[in-house]
Coordinates of C-alpha atoms and ligand atoms in Angstrom, one line a residue:
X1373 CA 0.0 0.0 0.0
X1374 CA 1.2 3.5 -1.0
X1375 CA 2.4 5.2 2.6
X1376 CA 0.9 8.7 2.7
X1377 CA 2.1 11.3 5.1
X1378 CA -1.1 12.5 7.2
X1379 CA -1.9 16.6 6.3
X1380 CA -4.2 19.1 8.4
X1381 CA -5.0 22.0 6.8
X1382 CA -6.5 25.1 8.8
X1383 CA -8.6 27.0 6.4
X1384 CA -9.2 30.5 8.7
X1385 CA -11.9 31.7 6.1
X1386 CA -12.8 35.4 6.8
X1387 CA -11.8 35.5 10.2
X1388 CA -8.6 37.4 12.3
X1389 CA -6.7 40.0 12.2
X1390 CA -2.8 41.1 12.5
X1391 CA -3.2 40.8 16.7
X1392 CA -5.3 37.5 17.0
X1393 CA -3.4 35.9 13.9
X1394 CA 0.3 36.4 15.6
X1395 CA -1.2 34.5 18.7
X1396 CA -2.1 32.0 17.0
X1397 CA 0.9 31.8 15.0
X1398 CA 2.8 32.4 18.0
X1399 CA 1.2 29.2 19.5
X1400 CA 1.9 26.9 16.3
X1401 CA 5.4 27.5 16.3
X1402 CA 5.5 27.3 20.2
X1403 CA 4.1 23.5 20.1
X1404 CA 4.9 22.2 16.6
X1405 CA 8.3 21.2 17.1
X1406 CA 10.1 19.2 13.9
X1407 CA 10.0 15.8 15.4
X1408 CA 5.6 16.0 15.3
X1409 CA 5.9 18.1 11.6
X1410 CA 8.2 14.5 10.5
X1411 CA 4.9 12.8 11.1
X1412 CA 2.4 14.9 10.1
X1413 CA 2.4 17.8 7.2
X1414 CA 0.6 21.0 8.7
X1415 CA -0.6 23.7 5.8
X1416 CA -2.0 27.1 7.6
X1417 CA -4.7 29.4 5.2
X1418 CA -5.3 32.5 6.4
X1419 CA -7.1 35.3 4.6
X1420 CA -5.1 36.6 1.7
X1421 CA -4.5 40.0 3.2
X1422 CA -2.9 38.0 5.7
X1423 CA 0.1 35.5 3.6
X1424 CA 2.6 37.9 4.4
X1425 CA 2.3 37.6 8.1
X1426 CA 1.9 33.8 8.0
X1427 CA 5.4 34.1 5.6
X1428 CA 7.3 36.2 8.6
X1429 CA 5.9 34.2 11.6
X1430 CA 5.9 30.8 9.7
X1431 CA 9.0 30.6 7.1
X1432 CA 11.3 28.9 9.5
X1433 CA 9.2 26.4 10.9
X1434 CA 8.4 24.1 8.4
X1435 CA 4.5 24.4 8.7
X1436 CA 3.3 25.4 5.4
X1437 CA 1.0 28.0 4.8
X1438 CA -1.6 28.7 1.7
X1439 CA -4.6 30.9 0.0
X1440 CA -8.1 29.8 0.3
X1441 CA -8.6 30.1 -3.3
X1442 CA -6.7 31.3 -6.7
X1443 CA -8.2 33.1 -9.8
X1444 CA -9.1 30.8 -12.5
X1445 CA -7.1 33.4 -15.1
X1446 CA -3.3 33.9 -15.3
X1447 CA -3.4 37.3 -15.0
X1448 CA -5.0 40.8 -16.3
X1449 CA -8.8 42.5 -16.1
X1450 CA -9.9 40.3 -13.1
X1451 CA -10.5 42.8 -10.4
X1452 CA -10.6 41.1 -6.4
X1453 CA -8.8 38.2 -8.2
X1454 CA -5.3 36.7 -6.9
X1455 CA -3.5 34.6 -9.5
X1456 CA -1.2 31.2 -9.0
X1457 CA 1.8 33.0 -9.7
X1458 CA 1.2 36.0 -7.3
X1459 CA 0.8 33.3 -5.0
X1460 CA 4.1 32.0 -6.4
X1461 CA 6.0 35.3 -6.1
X1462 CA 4.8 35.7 -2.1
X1463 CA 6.2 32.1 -1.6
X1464 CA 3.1 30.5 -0.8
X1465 CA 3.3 26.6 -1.7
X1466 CA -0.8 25.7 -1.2
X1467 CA -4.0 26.7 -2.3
X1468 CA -7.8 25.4 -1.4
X1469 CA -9.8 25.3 -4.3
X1470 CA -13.5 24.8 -4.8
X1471 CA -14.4 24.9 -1.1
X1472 CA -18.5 24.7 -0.7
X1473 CA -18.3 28.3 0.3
X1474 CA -17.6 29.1 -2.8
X1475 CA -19.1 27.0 -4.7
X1476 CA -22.6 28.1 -3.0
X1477 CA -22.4 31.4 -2.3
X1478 CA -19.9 32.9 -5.3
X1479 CA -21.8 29.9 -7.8
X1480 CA -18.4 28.4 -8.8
X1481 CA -18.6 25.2 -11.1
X1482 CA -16.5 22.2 -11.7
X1483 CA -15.4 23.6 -14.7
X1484 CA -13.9 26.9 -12.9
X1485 CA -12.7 24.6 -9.9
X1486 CA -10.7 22.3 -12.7
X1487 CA -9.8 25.4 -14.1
X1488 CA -8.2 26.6 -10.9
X1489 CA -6.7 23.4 -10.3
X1490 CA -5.2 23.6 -13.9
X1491 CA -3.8 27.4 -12.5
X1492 CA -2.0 25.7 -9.6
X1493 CA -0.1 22.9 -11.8
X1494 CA 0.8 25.6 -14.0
X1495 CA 2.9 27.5 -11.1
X1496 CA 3.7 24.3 -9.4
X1497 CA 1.3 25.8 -6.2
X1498 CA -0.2 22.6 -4.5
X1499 CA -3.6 22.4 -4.5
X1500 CA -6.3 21.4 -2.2
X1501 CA -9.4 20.7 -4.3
X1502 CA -12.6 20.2 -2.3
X1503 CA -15.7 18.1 -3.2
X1504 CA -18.9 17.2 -1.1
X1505 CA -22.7 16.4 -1.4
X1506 CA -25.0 18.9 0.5
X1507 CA -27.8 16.9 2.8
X1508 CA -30.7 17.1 0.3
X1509 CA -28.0 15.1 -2.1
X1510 CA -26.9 12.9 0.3
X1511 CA -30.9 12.0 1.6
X1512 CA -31.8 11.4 -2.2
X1513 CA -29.3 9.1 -2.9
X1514 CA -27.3 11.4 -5.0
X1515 CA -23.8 11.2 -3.4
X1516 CA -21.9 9.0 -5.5
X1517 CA -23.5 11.1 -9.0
X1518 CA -21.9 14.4 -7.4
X1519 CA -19.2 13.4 -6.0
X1520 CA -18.2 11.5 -9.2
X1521 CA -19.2 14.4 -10.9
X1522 CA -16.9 16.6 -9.1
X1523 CA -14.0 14.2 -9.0
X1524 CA -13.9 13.8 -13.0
X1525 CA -13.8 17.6 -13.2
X1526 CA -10.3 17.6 -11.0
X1527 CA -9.4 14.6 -12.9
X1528 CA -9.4 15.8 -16.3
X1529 CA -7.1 18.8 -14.7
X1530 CA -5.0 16.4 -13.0
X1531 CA -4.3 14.4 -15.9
X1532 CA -2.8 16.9 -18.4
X1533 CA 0.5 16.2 -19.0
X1534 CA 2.0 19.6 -19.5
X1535 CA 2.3 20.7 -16.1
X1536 CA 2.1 17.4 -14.0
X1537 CA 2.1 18.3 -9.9
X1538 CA 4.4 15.6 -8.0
X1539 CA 1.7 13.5 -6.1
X1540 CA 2.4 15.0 -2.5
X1541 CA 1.3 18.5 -4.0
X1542 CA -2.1 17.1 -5.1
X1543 CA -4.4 16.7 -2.3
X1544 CA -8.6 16.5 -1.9
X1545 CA -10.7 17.1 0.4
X1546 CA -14.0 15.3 1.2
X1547 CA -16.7 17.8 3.3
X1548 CA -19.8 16.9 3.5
X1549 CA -21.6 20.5 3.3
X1550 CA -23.8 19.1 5.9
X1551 CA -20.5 18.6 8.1
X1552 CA -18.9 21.8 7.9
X1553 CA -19.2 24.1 10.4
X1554 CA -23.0 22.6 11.7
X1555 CA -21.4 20.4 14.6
X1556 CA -22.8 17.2 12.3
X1557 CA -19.6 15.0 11.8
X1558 CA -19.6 12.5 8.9
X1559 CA -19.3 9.2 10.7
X1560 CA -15.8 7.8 10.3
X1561 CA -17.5 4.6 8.3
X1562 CA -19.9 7.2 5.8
X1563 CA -16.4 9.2 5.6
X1564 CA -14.2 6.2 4.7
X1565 CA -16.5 4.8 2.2
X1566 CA -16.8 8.7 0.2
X1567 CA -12.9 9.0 0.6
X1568 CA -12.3 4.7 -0.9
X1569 CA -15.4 6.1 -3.8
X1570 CA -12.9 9.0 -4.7
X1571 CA -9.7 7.5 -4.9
X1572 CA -11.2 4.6 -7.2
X1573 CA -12.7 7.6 -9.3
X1574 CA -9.3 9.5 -9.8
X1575 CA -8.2 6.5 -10.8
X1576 CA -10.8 5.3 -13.2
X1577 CA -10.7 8.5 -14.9
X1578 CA -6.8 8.1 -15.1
X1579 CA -5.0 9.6 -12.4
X1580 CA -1.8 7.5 -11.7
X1581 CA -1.3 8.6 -8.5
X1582 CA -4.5 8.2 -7.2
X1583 CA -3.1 5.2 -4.5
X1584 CA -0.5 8.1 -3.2
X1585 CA -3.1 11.1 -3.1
X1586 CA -4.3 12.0 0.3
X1587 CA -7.7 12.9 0.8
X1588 CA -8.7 14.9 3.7
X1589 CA -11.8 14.7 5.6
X1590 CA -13.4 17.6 6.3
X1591 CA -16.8 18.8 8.4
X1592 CA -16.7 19.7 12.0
X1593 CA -13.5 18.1 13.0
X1594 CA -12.6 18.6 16.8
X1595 CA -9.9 17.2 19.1
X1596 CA -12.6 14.6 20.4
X1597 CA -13.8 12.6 17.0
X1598 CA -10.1 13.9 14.7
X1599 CA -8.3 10.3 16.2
X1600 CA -11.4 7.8 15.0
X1601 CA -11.4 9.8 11.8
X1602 CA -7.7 9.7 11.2
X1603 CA -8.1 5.9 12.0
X1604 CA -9.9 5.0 8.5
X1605 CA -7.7 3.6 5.7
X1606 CA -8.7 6.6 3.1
X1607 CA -8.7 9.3 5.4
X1608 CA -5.4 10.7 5.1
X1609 CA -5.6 14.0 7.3
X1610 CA -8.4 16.2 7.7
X1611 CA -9.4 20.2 6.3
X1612 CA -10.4 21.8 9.4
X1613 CA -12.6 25.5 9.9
X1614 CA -13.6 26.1 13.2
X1615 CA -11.2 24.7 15.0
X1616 CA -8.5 25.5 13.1
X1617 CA -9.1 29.5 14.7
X1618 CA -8.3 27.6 18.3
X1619 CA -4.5 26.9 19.0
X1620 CA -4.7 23.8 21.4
X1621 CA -8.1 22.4 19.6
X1622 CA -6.0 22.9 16.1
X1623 CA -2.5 21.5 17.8
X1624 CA -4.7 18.7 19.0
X1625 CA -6.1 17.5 16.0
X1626 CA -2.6 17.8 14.3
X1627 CA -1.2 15.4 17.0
X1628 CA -3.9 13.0 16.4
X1629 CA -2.7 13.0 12.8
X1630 CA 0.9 12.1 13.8
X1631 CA -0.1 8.9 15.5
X1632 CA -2.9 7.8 13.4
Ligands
PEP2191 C1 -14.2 24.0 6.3 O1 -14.7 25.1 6.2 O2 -13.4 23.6 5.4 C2 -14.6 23.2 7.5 C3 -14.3 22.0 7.5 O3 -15.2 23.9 8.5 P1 -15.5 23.3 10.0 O4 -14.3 22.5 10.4 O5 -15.8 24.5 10.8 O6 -16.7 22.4 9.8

């Protein structure tokens, strides 16, 4: 079987500022000491405003930090947009793409996800590409069709040839939009079976590396259900909100990743 280090990304959304972030940051380099980050790849996303602070406080550490998202164009007329290679030129090594957040509330497609995943392999940015069923899906039976609708979106991105990404820099995400941020925690056995669904699907549609991809769970993730997550054969790290704002719940969950 293909040994895949654990990650746990913290995706701040819209939330600190230049006081509450250095505590925070201040607390991650405090407890994350190079012996835990051998065993467990930590990826920090704060608000863009914000990259160049994670840059000064987090450069030497060896925890990684990223943008939440990345324009879908290389550069020009694209006002509020960021591009892969401004991303490139700040030093940042990881983007999330396609969270549900965007996808619901700024109406992004597949087709601009894959195209933002295409961005990243262009500039060599790793990408975190997220996919997940909302409850209505899920309650008519409709997970696999979206999820493998999703997946084959990413896929085709994954699998052009120009600009390949080295497996490690190519991660997904699974969140159940009924898991994230509602308290309501996939069950480590419904999270297992979406994660083995996706990693047969990148494959299927081609993807090589689809046995040394992680995919990350992600949906309400706390210090008390991360380790029974962690424990499942496909779940390979987890995408955290919430608790990602909260240095010992965050540091907890990143230790459970270490030993799982
Ligand atoms: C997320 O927004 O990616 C997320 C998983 O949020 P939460 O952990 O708060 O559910």
């Amino acid at each position: 079987m293909t040994a895949r280090k654990p990650l746990v990304a913290g995706n701040w959304k819209m939330n600190g500022d230049i006081v509450s972030n250095e505590q925070l940051f201040t607390a991650l380099r405090a407890d994350l000491g190079r012996a835990s980050l051998s065993q467990v790849e930590v990826v920090v996303c704060p608000p863009y405003p914000y990259l160049g602070q994670a840059a000064a406080w987090l450069g030497d550490t060896g925890i990684a930090w990223g943008a939440q998202d990345v324009s879908t164009q290389p550069n020009g007329a694209y006002t509020g947009d960021v591009s892969a290679a401004m991303l490139v030129d700040l030093g940042c090594q990881w983007a999330i793409v396609g969270h549900s957040e965007r996808r619901q509330l700024a109406g992004e497609t597949d087709q601009q996800v894959a195209a933002k995943v295409s961005m990243c392999m262009t500039r060599g940015v790793g990408v975190i590409a997220c996919i997940g069923e909302t409850l209505e899906e899920r309650e008519s039976g409709h997970t696999e069709a979206v999820l493998g609708r999703q997946v084959d979106a990413i896929a085709a991105a994954l699998v052009d040839p120009a600009h390949p990404l080295p497996p490690g820099r190519v991660v997904l995400a699974y969140e159940p939009v009924w898991a994230i941020g509602t308290g309501r925690t996939a069950s480590p056995e419904i999270a297992q079976a979406a994660h083995r669904f996706v990693r047969e699907r990148l494959a299927q549609r081609g993807y090589g590396h689809a046995g040394a991809t992680r995919i990350l769970y992600g949906g309400s993730v706390k210090p008390g259900n991360a380790a029974s997550l962690f424990a499942m054969a496909d779940v390979d790290g987890g995408l955290i909100g919430g608790a990602s704002l909260v240095a010992d719940d965050f540091l907890a969950i990143c230790r459970a990743a270490a030993v799982a």
